[in-house]
Amino acid sequence: MEWRDEGLIIGVRRHGEASTIVEAMTRAHGRHLGLVRGGRSARLRATLQRGNTIALVWRARLDEHLGSYAAEPLSLRAGRRMGSGLALAGINYVAALMRVLPERDPHEGVYEAASVIADALDDGALAPTLIARFEAQILAECGFQLDLSRCAATGVTDDLIYVSPKSGRALSAEAGAPWRDRLLPLPAFLREGAPPNALPSADEIADGFRLTGFFLARDLFALHGEPLPDSRAAFLKAVAQGLR
């Protein structure tokens, strides 16, 4: 069996003396692993780094086998991240988020979003916004989509500033006022139709991660008996340091 695709590397581990097992989020084949023979060589070491995009040829005798990868570089970003604690923490966390998706289950939208994030991780102003939105996208891909398009109580689409922790649906300022102490804040950059390159304030970023983190913890990671990944806390710490 054989297929060709492109993939964003999200994990690399040693296999034997000279080879590596590469985990990649591919465009058409989902999160997929493969053995790269000679992957620890000087020629391939710079290519097989987390956050790089590579062209892949996967071969195996049977579909259920691990199989082997032939890899060629497409976009080498790892060097740009070396001096950035935010970028290193960000790619680790993005990888952890994608690991909640079933292996070999195609999610082209996730691949596209993760690739955009990988290009922007050295932008301390934009990266947190993109990753908060990515958290909401992962929730949706797993069947827990937040409804942030209209007020759950009145149907209006304006002045949406709250989210119900019970339903994951937005509420307007007027409808949510009686219960505001029990509701989660909805920052403007997470609302439907928000500009893709919006640069929210530090408080809005904190509100965004509070919102997505609540639902990630309750509806996704808790189902597997796990807490939120440590890489999330490391990323949020790097964000906070960068916003000081």
mmCIF file with all atom_site columns, N, CA and C in Angstrom, residues 10 62 82 177 220:
data_model
loop_
_atom_site.group_PDB
_atom_site.id
_atom_site.type_symbol
_atom_site.label_atom_id
_atom_site.label_alt_id
_atom_site.label_comp_id
_atom_site.label_asym_id
_atom_site.label_entity_id
_atom_site.label_seq_id
_atom_site.pdbx_PDB_ins_code
_atom_site.Cartn_x
_atom_site.Cartn_y
_atom_site.Cartn_z
_atom_site.occupancy
_atom_site.B_iso_or_equiv
_atom_site.pdbx_formal_charge
_atom_site.auth_seq_id
_atom_site.auth_comp_id
_atom_site.auth_asym_id
_atom_site.auth_atom_id
_atom_site.pdbx_PDB_model_num
ATOM 1  N N  . ILE A 1 10  ? 4.257   16.582 14.428 1.00 0.00 ? 10  ILE A N  1
ATOM 2  C CA . ILE A 1 10  ? 3.870   16.911 15.801 1.00 0.00 ? 10  ILE A CA 1
ATOM 3  C C  . ILE A 1 10  ? 4.580   16.024 16.827 1.00 0.00 ? 10  ILE A C  1
ATOM 4  N N  . LEU A 1 62  ? 0.350   -3.849 4.724  1.00 0.00 ? 62  LEU A N  1
ATOM 5  C CA . LEU A 1 62  ? -1.064  -3.827 5.074  1.00 0.00 ? 62  LEU A CA 1
ATOM 6  C C  . LEU A 1 62  ? -1.411  -2.481 5.690  1.00 0.00 ? 62  LEU A C  1
ATOM 7  N N  . MET A 1 82  ? 13.576  28.436 17.877 1.00 0.00 ? 82  MET A N  1
ATOM 8  C CA . MET A 1 82  ? 14.567  28.069 18.880 1.00 0.00 ? 82  MET A CA 1
ATOM 9  C C  . MET A 1 82  ? 14.727  29.119 19.975 1.00 0.00 ? 82  MET A C  1
ATOM 10 N N  . ALA A 1 177 ? -27.734 39.125 32.049 1.00 0.00 ? 177 ALA A N  1
ATOM 11 C CA . ALA A 1 177 ? -27.489 39.971 33.215 1.00 0.00 ? 177 ALA A CA 1
ATOM 12 C C  . ALA A 1 177 ? -27.922 39.350 34.545 1.00 0.00 ? 177 ALA A C  1
ATOM 13 N N  . LEU A 1 220 ? -14.120 17.120 27.137 1.00 0.00 ? 220 LEU A N  1
ATOM 14 C CA . LEU A 1 220 ? -13.207 16.357 26.283 1.00 0.00 ? 220 LEU A CA 1
ATOM 15 C C  . LEU A 1 220 ? -12.208 15.545 27.093 1.00 0.00 ? 220 LEU A C  1
#
